[in-house]
Amino acid sequence: METSLQQHAVTEKRPPLSLTIEDIRKDFGDYPALDGVSLKIAGGELVALLGPSGSGKTTLLRIIAGLEFPSGGTLLFGDMDASRKSVQERNVGFVFQHYALFRHMTVFDNIAFGLRVRKRSQRPPRHVIRERVLSLLELVQLSGLENRYPAQLSGGQRQRVALARALAIEPSVLLLDEPFGALDAKVRKDLRSWLRQIHDETGHTTVFVTHDQDEALELADRVVVMNKGRIEQIGTPDEIYDNPASPFVFDFIGESSHIPVTIQNGQVHFHERPLDLGANGLSDGPAELYVRPHDVEIVEGAAQSIPGIVRSFRRHGATRRLEVEVGPSSRGVQHVLEADMLPGPDIQPGKRVNLRPRRYQLYREQIA
Amino acid sequence: MARLDLFQAMAARSRAVAAAATGESVLPRVLLTTAAVLFLVVFLMLPLVLVFMEAFRNGVGVYFESILEPDALAAVRLTLLVAAISVPLNLVFGIAAAWAVAKFEFPGKGLLVTLIDLPFSVSPVIAGLVYVLLFGSHGFLGPWLAKHGIEIIFAVPGIVLATVFVTFPFVARELIPLMEEQGTGEEQAALSLGASGWQTFRYVTLPNVKWGLLYGVLLCNARAMGEFGAVSVISGHIRGLTNTMPLHVEILYNEYNFAASFAVASLLAFLAVVTLALKSCLEWRYGDQLAATRRH
């Protein structure tokens, strides 16, 4: 994967196109798949649309491509209104989730397709098409496989053919729908860094859809977290991970647990115990404290900590993850905090521990 | 030595285990195969051979005389003409119907699928009668047609209509499951790459279904040439004018002219054999491509 990409000047350098999405809506019957989505994507940016299934991320991608039409709102490619343009007019490179390679065509014919169907006046001569296909094959590291049929390729190879096919038409934007969804874990990781390399080399404005937060955080310049047809948060991977704007984002972006707390005089209290944690500007009243397992530490002494009983623990990569029941059991509802700790001999189920969140977020139910 | 015996015993046992796993022992396998072969010989091969034997019973001279006789030639010409019109028509209708059903969602889709199957579920005689009722002189459109001098019943147009009706489902039925299985992913990919609707159809959809299409067309053609019931009702059996080959065979048979009857029948049988041979030949020639479009 270390081939220098510099030497393959596959696409002409044009200033990459920016995308502006303004209040896009899409209704399927009574059900709003997209409920007023606005987003600006700068030229050359690599943006991830991240969300669970049914969040509208794929619908948004297909609307950008012109494979679906919005019920309302506008879509700009650069300064040009693309809302009513057909998919052919938009000149997008779309990589489908299951690749959608033309099964009766060889790899070569698949990649050449977008150039061969052009009008005679815009169609490059035969030898130019051949050169471009071969250099794209080199770019996606599939040289020598041009006469294979899709059925004779592995999943990762098909994916790369699909990308080469999309790049062949010199698209104004590159759109990828769950690009690594159907691949096994090892291949995914390889392809991820490789796609980043290709993006940096070709410089296309790129939008990809994923439900895998690791993929989004690792690959994208900016991540758009979507839920129920709305955008929950837009930000760099660091912003998204360190400052999730909502409980949903916090929960979706990484592992988390949460407990109910009250805020009194700018301090967080858990069942009337002060925890010596700042309220982050939240006013007094009930709130939820969200924390990631690796941000929970086990402390000596009960003062200003959350007491609990270890319910179970299991191996989790380099650490052990404890599930700790917290809060007085007489109150009925038990809450569970997850905490990571380095392996040690002194933890058994039933043991009493005291927990303290190092980093946390406080959210209050919005009263709409 | 003992070791070798043990090894052989183990091998034999693993074979037995494999056979048990697929649920076959020798006796049922032999019985089933014999039954299938016997059935094929008695009900398919034997009749075919007999047709040709009967056809040549009175010698090659009589055979060619019966075939080259003007009425027989007219029947052959009419049959070929009817097939040449109705097969392309149903090719187009079939592709259009399958395309609509498999690639789009629209209200009334279920009804359309049912209608496509109608010719299979209705007796061909009924199909013929319906056209007589519609276009006959006492029929719904008959007087208007008569006034304008358009002949449908007891004429070539009627025979074509009846044949088109009866053979309609072959192409569509063959294509719908195939197209549904393939989905619309490749078409969307083609569109996103800038292909027009026609280019998408021509370079993506059609090549993906060409084997199913060919098979449908061959079946459609075989039925178009062999159709008896619907054509019999509507043609009027006018010798040399509205007699197709199957009708001609029947007339000759009813006149106790067995040799001539079987001679013409042998032509039909020959067409069927050619059809099958053509299909096998194409499958053999393009086997690789065929496998590529099925797998994946």
XYZ file of C-alpha atoms in Angstrom:
664
model
C 0.000 0.000 0.000
C 3.035 2.259 0.025
C 3.133 2.911 -3.717
C 3.727 6.547 -4.317
C 0.444 7.923 -5.520
C 2.123 11.059 -6.752
C 3.233 9.455 -9.990
C -0.268 8.589 -11.199
C -1.726 11.823 -12.399
C -5.115 10.254 -12.939
C -7.397 13.208 -12.603
C -6.842 16.694 -13.866
C -6.462 19.147 -11.055
C -9.549 21.280 -10.896
C -10.495 23.271 -7.835
C -12.668 20.875 -5.837
C -16.326 21.767 -5.598
C -17.989 22.854 -2.366
C -21.415 21.533 -1.404
C -24.160 23.511 0.276
C -27.185 21.708 1.667
C -29.962 23.994 2.857
C -32.959 22.790 4.819
C -33.274 19.561 2.841
C -36.397 17.551 3.624
C -37.419 14.147 2.403
C -40.709 12.494 3.225
C -41.509 8.862 2.547
C -45.262 8.944 2.966
C -45.893 10.502 6.356
C -42.489 9.552 7.637
C -39.804 12.230 7.369
C -36.539 10.531 6.411
C -34.840 13.912 6.473
C -36.263 16.672 8.610
C -34.628 19.933 7.560
C -30.933 19.205 7.169
C -28.427 22.011 6.525
C -24.747 21.446 5.946
C -21.833 23.144 4.233
C -19.004 21.055 2.882
C -15.876 22.849 1.736
C -14.101 21.928 -1.495
C -11.712 19.031 -1.016
C -13.090 18.112 2.372
C -13.574 14.500 3.471
C -16.813 14.339 5.421
C -18.431 11.371 7.148
C -22.180 11.055 7.619
C -22.436 8.960 10.764
C -25.559 7.562 12.317
C -27.542 4.431 13.115
C -29.673 2.790 10.440
C -32.770 4.851 9.755
C -31.023 8.104 10.652
C -31.340 9.389 7.073
C -27.643 9.404 6.249
C -27.946 7.251 3.130
C -30.980 9.212 1.984
C -28.976 12.423 2.281
C -26.121 10.912 0.277
C -28.506 9.724 -2.437
C -30.081 13.172 -2.580
C -26.650 14.731 -3.089
C -26.065 12.207 -5.886
C -29.433 12.842 -7.525
C -30.590 9.252 -7.058
C -33.386 10.630 -4.884
C -35.058 14.002 -4.994
C -35.753 16.044 -1.869
C -39.280 17.027 -0.861
C -37.953 20.480 -0.036
C -34.821 22.553 0.373
C -31.946 23.369 -1.940
C -28.673 21.788 -2.863
C -25.782 23.793 -4.322
C -22.760 22.381 -6.148
C -20.390 25.313 -5.843
C -22.672 28.220 -6.792
C -24.873 26.151 -9.062
C -28.302 25.001 -7.926
C -28.275 21.247 -8.414
C -31.592 20.497 -6.703
C -33.439 19.704 -9.919
C -30.540 18.377 -11.939
C -30.570 14.721 -12.941
C -27.990 12.274 -11.672
C -26.278 12.271 -15.082
C -25.945 16.061 -15.122
C -24.391 16.192 -11.667
C -21.330 14.155 -12.603
C -20.876 12.534 -9.221
C -18.776 9.505 -8.462
C -20.941 7.152 -6.448
C -19.595 4.023 -4.801
C -22.447 1.731 -3.839
C -22.589 -0.294 -0.677
C -22.593 -3.597 -2.524
C -20.420 -2.138 -5.287
C -23.022 -2.694 -8.042
C -20.309 -3.656 -10.504
C -21.554 -4.619 -13.952
C -21.366 -8.370 -13.612
C -21.229 -9.153 -17.311
C -18.321 -6.777 -17.933
C -14.643 -7.233 -17.200
C -12.891 -4.990 -14.695
C -11.555 -2.946 -17.612
C -15.000 -2.452 -19.152
C -16.480 -1.586 -15.782
C -14.001 1.237 -15.252
C -14.236 2.444 -18.854
C -18.046 2.496 -18.814
C -18.500 6.085 -17.650
C -16.197 7.362 -20.404
C -17.621 5.183 -23.171
C -21.221 6.263 -22.628
C -20.335 9.920 -23.120
C -21.580 11.792 -26.152
C -19.261 11.436 -29.121
C -18.115 15.041 -28.804
C -17.031 14.556 -25.179
C -15.825 10.991 -25.412
C -12.059 10.592 -25.132
C -10.414 8.606 -27.929
C -10.004 4.891 -27.409
C -6.328 4.974 -26.487
C -6.914 7.742 -23.933
C -9.648 5.675 -22.285
C -7.294 2.721 -22.203
C -4.523 4.766 -20.609
C -6.833 6.209 -18.013
C -8.299 2.835 -17.078
C -4.858 1.299 -16.730
C -3.539 4.159 -14.604
C -6.650 3.983 -12.400
C -6.064 0.268 -11.989
C -2.556 1.102 -10.881
C -3.928 3.695 -8.458
C -6.239 1.143 -6.850
C -3.495 -1.480 -7.006
C -5.280 -3.926 -9.250
C -2.953 -3.865 -12.252
C -3.128 -7.106 -14.191
C -6.696 -7.906 -13.192
C -8.341 -5.910 -15.997
C -9.696 -8.998 -17.758
C -11.290 -10.540 -14.709
C -15.037 -10.528 -14.143
C -16.395 -9.138 -10.846
C -17.380 -12.641 -9.739
C -13.700 -13.596 -9.842
C -12.626 -10.871 -7.387
C -12.559 -10.722 -3.607
C -14.734 -8.239 -1.739
C -11.879 -5.795 -1.201
C -10.900 -5.972 -4.870
C -14.469 -5.327 -5.990
C -14.596 -2.335 -3.701
C -11.486 -0.912 -5.333
C -12.849 -1.516 -8.818
C -15.996 0.348 -7.775
C -13.863 3.271 -6.607
C -11.797 3.289 -9.788
C -14.998 3.240 -11.854
C -16.352 6.225 -9.927
C -13.067 8.129 -10.282
C -12.830 7.462 -14.026
C -15.426 10.103 -14.880
C -13.498 12.814 -13.032
C -16.409 13.422 -10.705
C -17.150 16.795 -9.152
C -17.776 15.054 -5.824
C -17.111 11.536 -4.654
C -19.876 9.849 -2.665
C -19.448 6.532 -0.902
C -22.269 4.566 0.693
C -20.976 2.383 3.544
C -17.788 1.833 1.560
C -16.408 -0.854 3.826
C -19.663 -2.240 5.155
C -19.417 -5.640 3.521
C -15.742 -6.312 4.224
C -14.106 -8.151 7.083
C -12.359 -6.224 9.846
C -8.769 -6.559 8.634
C -9.518 -5.517 5.048
C -11.583 -2.598 6.327
C -8.660 -1.168 8.242
C -6.281 -1.466 5.291
C -8.751 0.095 2.886
C -9.506 2.917 5.313
C -6.023 4.403 5.373
C -5.688 3.682 1.683
C -8.885 5.632 0.915
C -7.554 8.544 2.952
C -4.373 8.429 0.851
C -6.342 8.402 -2.392
C -8.448 11.304 -1.194
C -5.398 13.370 -0.297
C -3.912 12.564 -3.691
C -6.940 13.202 -5.923
C -8.381 16.010 -3.808
C -12.058 15.324 -4.509
C -14.708 16.673 -2.221
C -15.731 13.397 -0.617
C -18.741 12.404 1.441
C -19.108 8.924 2.851
C -21.784 7.253 4.875
C -21.004 4.917 7.738
C -22.512 3.543 10.908
C -19.049 2.733 12.284
C -17.848 5.541 14.566
C -14.215 4.360 14.459
C -14.268 4.603 10.691
C -15.773 8.082 10.761
C -13.406 9.415 13.414
C -10.298 7.935 11.844
C -10.983 8.866 8.245
C -12.923 12.107 8.086
C -11.930 15.767 8.324
C -15.349 16.452 9.741
C -18.033 14.154 11.057
C -21.762 14.788 10.738
C -23.674 12.793 13.344
C -27.251 12.130 12.284
C -30.235 10.765 14.161
C -33.870 10.420 13.125
C -33.507 12.573 10.020
C -31.737 15.414 11.800
C -28.158 16.468 12.307
C -27.162 16.079 15.958
C -23.691 17.546 15.645
C -21.139 18.621 13.061
C -17.494 18.813 14.008
C -13.975 17.507 13.698
C -13.404 14.025 15.114
C -11.816 15.612 18.202
C -14.738 17.965 18.786
C -17.232 15.166 18.337
C -15.411 12.805 20.640
C -14.398 15.286 23.335
C -17.461 17.508 23.329
C -20.494 15.538 22.251
C -23.372 17.983 21.879
C -26.084 15.604 23.007
C -26.550 12.377 24.974
C -27.227 10.673 21.654
C -23.860 11.681 20.228
C -22.080 10.775 23.447
C -23.662 7.359 23.433
C -23.230 6.710 19.724
C -19.660 7.851 19.317
C -18.139 5.543 21.918
C -18.920 3.349 24.854
C -20.620 5.083 27.734
C -22.745 4.732 30.798
C -24.785 7.348 32.594
C -26.318 8.046 35.996
C -28.895 10.572 37.168
C -27.471 13.420 39.235
C -28.703 16.687 40.679
C -26.975 20.014 40.446
C -26.969 22.217 43.536
C -25.053 25.475 43.788
C -23.044 24.673 40.652
C -21.919 21.306 42.002
C -22.855 17.781 40.905
C -24.528 15.632 43.552
C -25.288 11.931 43.307
C -27.972 10.899 45.762
C -27.199 13.941 47.936
C -23.470 13.187 47.975
C -21.394 16.041 46.613
C -18.912 14.788 44.034
C -16.767 17.909 43.787
C -17.481 18.060 40.052
C -18.321 21.329 38.304
C -21.723 21.707 36.657
C -20.246 22.987 33.350
C -22.592 25.950 33.379
C -25.782 23.955 33.880
C -28.294 25.580 36.239
C -29.536 23.830 39.382
C -31.862 20.867 38.931
C -31.802 17.245 37.779
C -29.383 16.169 35.017
C -27.731 13.065 33.539
C -24.015 12.489 33.908
C -22.448 10.646 30.951
C -19.022 9.098 31.224
C -16.849 6.716 29.202
C -15.537 3.574 30.901
C -11.892 4.593 30.476
C -12.636 7.954 32.115
C -13.838 6.343 35.349
C -11.191 5.770 37.981
C -11.293 3.728 41.132
C -10.284 5.798 44.136
C -9.404 5.083 47.754
C -11.729 6.576 50.336
C -15.404 7.286 50.035
C -15.222 11.074 50.127
C -16.504 12.850 46.987
C -16.848 9.633 45.033
C -19.549 7.263 43.920
C -19.698 4.119 46.022
C -20.771 0.877 44.390
C -20.541 -2.885 44.283
C -18.763 -4.755 41.492
C -21.348 -6.854 39.714
C -19.150 -8.451 37.090
C -16.003 -7.878 35.066
C -14.691 -9.053 31.758
C -11.654 -8.678 29.624
C -11.732 -5.726 27.283
C -8.610 -5.405 25.156
C -5.710 -4.235 27.314
C -7.933 -3.477 30.309
C -10.618 -5.079 32.382
C -14.084 -3.608 32.370
C -16.044 -3.574 35.587
C -19.775 -3.240 35.816
C -20.438 -1.491 39.090
C -23.860 -1.062 40.686
C -24.062 2.381 42.203
C -26.548 4.237 44.357
C -28.324 3.119 47.512
C -30.136 -0.125 46.747
C -33.040 0.854 49.025
C -34.124 3.377 46.397
C -35.156 0.543 44.098
C -33.653 1.422 40.730
C -30.046 0.371 40.409
C -27.694 2.193 38.078
C -24.638 0.661 36.516
C -21.399 2.454 35.791
C -18.771 0.834 33.638
C -15.150 1.392 34.561
C -11.939 0.246 32.924
C -8.967 -0.745 35.065
C -5.668 -2.417 34.441
C -5.641 -6.114 35.231
C -4.955 -6.765 38.894
C -5.763 -9.538 41.349
C -7.790 -7.548 43.835
C -11.175 -7.253 42.122
C -13.935 -9.767 42.734
C -17.683 -9.558 42.108
C -19.332 -8.250 45.261
C -16.401 -6.058 46.217
C -17.140 -2.478 47.258
C -15.370 0.201 45.222
C -15.450 3.983 44.976
C -15.592 5.557 41.543
C -14.799 9.008 40.249
C -15.341 10.268 36.703
C -12.249 12.025 35.343
C -13.964 13.458 32.291
C -17.709 13.583 31.922
C -20.584 15.403 30.261
C -23.783 16.660 31.817
C -27.020 16.814 29.857
C -30.445 17.945 30.805
C -33.601 16.700 29.110
C -34.694 19.460 26.753
C -38.231 20.577 27.397
C -39.532 21.172 23.917
C -0.922 -55.657 6.834
C -3.357 -55.301 9.666
C -2.707 -51.636 9.507
C -3.612 -51.473 5.822
C -6.841 -53.368 6.497
C -7.714 -50.922 9.174
C -7.036 -48.059 6.814
C -9.254 -49.564 4.110
C -11.984 -50.230 6.596
C -11.856 -46.616 7.707
C -11.998 -45.387 4.137
C -14.979 -47.602 3.399
C -16.698 -46.364 6.486
C -16.127 -42.718 5.639
C -17.640 -43.370 2.204
C -20.607 -44.987 3.877
C -20.922 -42.034 6.219
C -20.841 -39.631 3.270
C -23.544 -41.612 1.483
C -25.629 -41.682 4.636
C -25.229 -37.955 5.033
C -26.689 -37.287 1.584
C -29.438 -39.761 2.356
C -28.773 -42.143 -0.533
C -28.078 -45.782 -0.634
C -27.503 -47.717 -3.843
C -30.921 -49.250 -4.433
C -33.075 -46.096 -4.382
C -30.503 -44.321 -6.510
C -30.608 -46.976 -9.227
C -34.414 -47.207 -9.063
C -34.918 -43.469 -9.337
C -32.474 -43.106 -12.215
C -34.052 -46.003 -14.095
C -37.537 -44.602 -13.588
C -36.491 -41.184 -14.880
C -34.737 -42.599 -17.951
C -37.618 -44.960 -18.677
C -40.100 -42.128 -18.438
C -38.066 -39.957 -20.802
C -37.740 -42.787 -23.334
C -41.401 -43.807 -23.306
C -42.999 -40.396 -23.194
C -40.492 -38.186 -25.058
C -38.001 -40.103 -27.169
C -40.292 -42.839 -28.477
C -43.015 -40.489 -29.782
C -40.404 -38.331 -31.466
C -38.849 -41.328 -33.187
C -42.293 -42.628 -34.169
C -43.206 -39.331 -35.811
C -40.218 -39.596 -38.099
C -40.799 -43.329 -38.739
C -44.419 -42.731 -39.719
C -43.379 -39.809 -41.887
C -40.993 -41.958 -43.920
C -43.153 -45.103 -43.929
C -44.115 -44.738 -47.605
C -40.644 -43.656 -48.651
C -38.689 -40.486 -49.087
C -40.555 -39.608 -52.287
C -43.947 -39.464 -50.602
C -42.403 -37.549 -47.717
C -41.098 -34.725 -49.894
C -44.246 -34.769 -52.029
C -46.343 -34.177 -48.909
C -44.115 -31.365 -47.735
C -43.759 -29.629 -51.082
C -47.441 -29.813 -51.925
C -48.825 -26.212 -52.252
C -51.191 -26.358 -49.250
C -48.431 -27.706 -47.019
C -46.024 -25.032 -48.206
C -48.668 -22.382 -47.539
C -49.101 -23.755 -44.016
C -45.352 -23.609 -43.438
C -45.196 -20.042 -44.761
C -48.136 -18.966 -42.604
C -46.663 -20.572 -39.483
C -43.326 -18.868 -40.048
C -45.071 -15.550 -40.734
C -47.160 -15.789 -37.557
C -44.065 -16.640 -35.496
C -42.072 -13.876 -37.168
C -44.702 -11.331 -36.113
C -45.752 -12.587 -32.701
C -42.317 -13.487 -31.294
C -40.786 -10.003 -31.781
C -44.001 -8.430 -30.459
C -43.890 -10.558 -27.339
C -40.176 -9.947 -27.028
C -40.883 -6.223 -26.747
C -44.015 -6.622 -24.582
C -42.275 -9.138 -22.373
C -39.211 -6.977 -21.767
C -41.371 -3.915 -21.117
C -43.627 -5.771 -18.689
C -40.728 -7.453 -16.867
C -38.823 -4.161 -16.673
C -41.829 -2.393 -15.198
C -42.638 -5.140 -12.714
C -39.083 -5.878 -11.594
C -37.555 -2.405 -11.419
C -40.379 -0.092 -10.380
C -42.999 0.205 -7.686
C -46.418 1.357 -8.812
C -50.063 0.866 -7.840
C -51.681 -2.070 -9.629
C -48.447 -4.031 -9.922
C -50.040 -7.140 -8.436
C -52.854 -6.933 -10.952
C -50.395 -6.626 -13.822
C -48.511 -9.740 -12.691
C -51.802 -11.635 -12.523
C -52.767 -10.439 -16.005
C -49.416 -11.562 -17.394
C -50.208 -15.056 -16.139
C -53.729 -15.042 -17.554
C -52.863 -16.688 -20.894
C -51.277 -19.588 -18.990
C -54.321 -20.123 -16.827
C -56.946 -19.780 -19.560
C -57.554 -22.566 -22.070
C -56.302 -21.490 -25.513
C -59.727 -22.365 -26.955
C -61.255 -19.697 -24.730
C -58.645 -17.230 -25.958
C -59.690 -17.949 -29.529
C -63.379 -17.683 -28.691
C -62.857 -14.323 -27.000
C -61.410 -12.926 -30.196
C -64.280 -14.395 -32.217
C -66.718 -12.682 -29.834
C -64.804 -9.432 -30.099
C -64.059 -9.278 -33.817
C -66.552 -11.775 -35.329
C -69.348 -10.606 -37.618
C -71.824 -10.764 -34.722
C -69.231 -9.625 -32.259
C -68.627 -6.405 -30.405
C -66.424 -4.719 -33.007
C -67.476 -6.931 -35.945
C -69.972 -4.614 -37.694
C -67.592 -1.649 -37.514
C -64.726 -3.758 -38.899
C -66.935 -5.138 -41.670
C -67.972 -1.624 -42.658
C -64.343 -0.608 -43.030
C -63.397 -3.788 -44.842
C -60.997 -5.030 -42.152
C -60.784 -8.798 -41.860
C -59.553 -10.262 -38.599
C -61.469 -13.439 -37.938
C -60.748 -16.279 -40.384
C -57.744 -14.282 -41.573
C -54.077 -13.829 -40.751
C -54.526 -10.901 -38.279
C -56.781 -13.033 -36.085
C -54.277 -15.886 -36.057
C -51.500 -13.496 -35.111
C -53.615 -11.949 -32.329
C -54.502 -15.338 -30.871
C -50.866 -16.460 -31.023
C -49.630 -13.261 -29.387
C -52.158 -13.749 -26.600
C -51.241 -17.348 -25.942
C -47.476 -16.818 -26.043
C -47.392 -13.543 -24.118
C -46.219 -14.867 -20.718
C -43.140 -16.763 -21.932
C -40.684 -13.874 -22.147
C -42.074 -11.886 -19.204
C -42.279 -14.940 -16.933
C -38.693 -15.829 -17.707
C -37.371 -12.317 -17.098
C -39.294 -11.130 -14.013
C -37.621 -13.399 -11.426
C -34.214 -12.850 -12.994
C -34.562 -9.056 -13.021
C -35.993 -8.988 -9.507
C -33.077 -11.016 -8.237
C -30.590 -8.675 -9.880
C -32.173 -5.573 -8.361
C -31.582 -2.027 -9.559
C -28.077 -1.451 -8.217
C -26.296 -1.781 -11.535
C -28.793 0.493 -13.275
C -28.268 3.166 -10.630
C -24.523 2.789 -11.011
C -24.818 3.237 -14.779
C -26.963 6.355 -14.360
C -24.534 7.810 -11.837
C -21.751 7.285 -14.363
C -23.633 9.456 -16.837
C -25.376 6.832 -18.962
C -28.760 7.755 -20.434
C -31.814 5.628 -19.760
C -31.436 3.908 -23.123
C -27.709 3.290 -22.655
C -28.397 1.838 -19.219
C -30.940 -0.510 -20.711
C -28.822 -1.398 -23.722
C -25.475 -1.937 -21.965
C -26.467 -3.018 -18.457
C -29.998 -4.366 -18.107
C -30.232 -6.253 -21.397
C -26.842 -8.029 -21.228
C -27.638 -9.130 -17.689
C -30.808 -10.887 -18.792
C -29.811 -11.984 -22.281
C -29.732 -15.691 -21.431
C -33.087 -15.621 -19.754
C -34.349 -13.583 -22.672
C -33.017 -16.040 -25.228
C -34.591 -18.914 -23.365
C -37.903 -17.072 -23.174
C -37.785 -16.286 -26.882
C -37.030 -19.889 -27.816
C -39.951 -21.150 -25.726
C -42.159 -18.399 -27.090
C -41.184 -19.329 -30.640
C -41.778 -23.037 -30.076
C -45.232 -22.311 -28.725
C -46.042 -19.779 -31.445
C -45.314 -22.375 -34.130
C -47.062 -25.187 -32.304
C -50.186 -23.393 -31.016
C -53.316 -25.283 -31.952
C -56.374 -24.494 -29.842
C -56.695 -20.727 -30.110
C -55.656 -20.685 -33.747
C -58.026 -23.527 -34.568
C -61.020 -21.555 -33.285
C -60.136 -18.345 -35.046
C -58.597 -19.449 -38.347
C -61.572 -21.075 -40.061
C -59.321 -23.839 -41.479
C -59.203 -22.398 -44.978
C -56.729 -24.584 -46.830
C -53.823 -22.723 -48.347
C -54.953 -19.490 -46.679
C -55.473 -19.718 -42.928
C -54.083 -23.150 -42.149
C -51.000 -23.188 -39.949
C -48.856 -26.299 -39.706
C -50.570 -27.806 -36.646
C -53.964 -27.270 -38.280
C -52.733 -28.785 -41.516
C -51.468 -31.840 -39.648
C -54.891 -32.303 -38.108
C -56.749 -31.945 -41.408
C -54.490 -34.461 -43.147
C -54.873 -36.852 -40.226
C -58.649 -36.573 -40.285
C -58.535 -37.381 -44.004
C -56.655 -40.604 -43.152
C -53.661 -39.240 -45.066
C -51.303 -40.478 -42.337
C -48.037 -40.322 -44.255
C -48.534 -36.691 -45.285
C -49.816 -35.802 -41.832
C -46.738 -37.197 -40.132
C -44.459 -35.676 -42.742
C -45.692 -32.192 -41.842
C -45.645 -33.135 -38.159
C -42.020 -34.183 -38.536
C -41.232 -30.674 -39.741
C -42.687 -29.267 -36.519
C -40.780 -31.815 -34.478
C -37.647 -30.945 -36.406
C -38.127 -27.253 -35.567
C -38.432 -28.176 -31.906
C -35.230 -30.223 -32.011
C -33.393 -27.393 -33.785
C -34.614 -24.969 -31.124
C -33.265 -27.154 -28.343
C -29.986 -27.791 -30.149
C -29.542 -24.061 -30.688
C -30.064 -23.384 -27.010
C -27.637 -26.095 -25.891
C -25.098 -24.910 -28.420
C -25.265 -21.306 -27.195
C -25.061 -22.409 -23.590
C -21.971 -24.450 -24.395
C -20.360 -21.683 -26.418
C -20.958 -18.918 -23.856
C -20.833 -21.029 -20.714
C -18.244 -18.758 -19.060
C -20.300 -15.632 -19.498
C -23.407 -17.476 -18.403
C -21.713 -18.513 -15.182
C -20.444 -14.972 -14.632
C -23.921 -13.467 -14.839
C -25.478 -16.083 -12.572
C -22.905 -16.018 -9.791
C -21.656 -12.811 -8.151
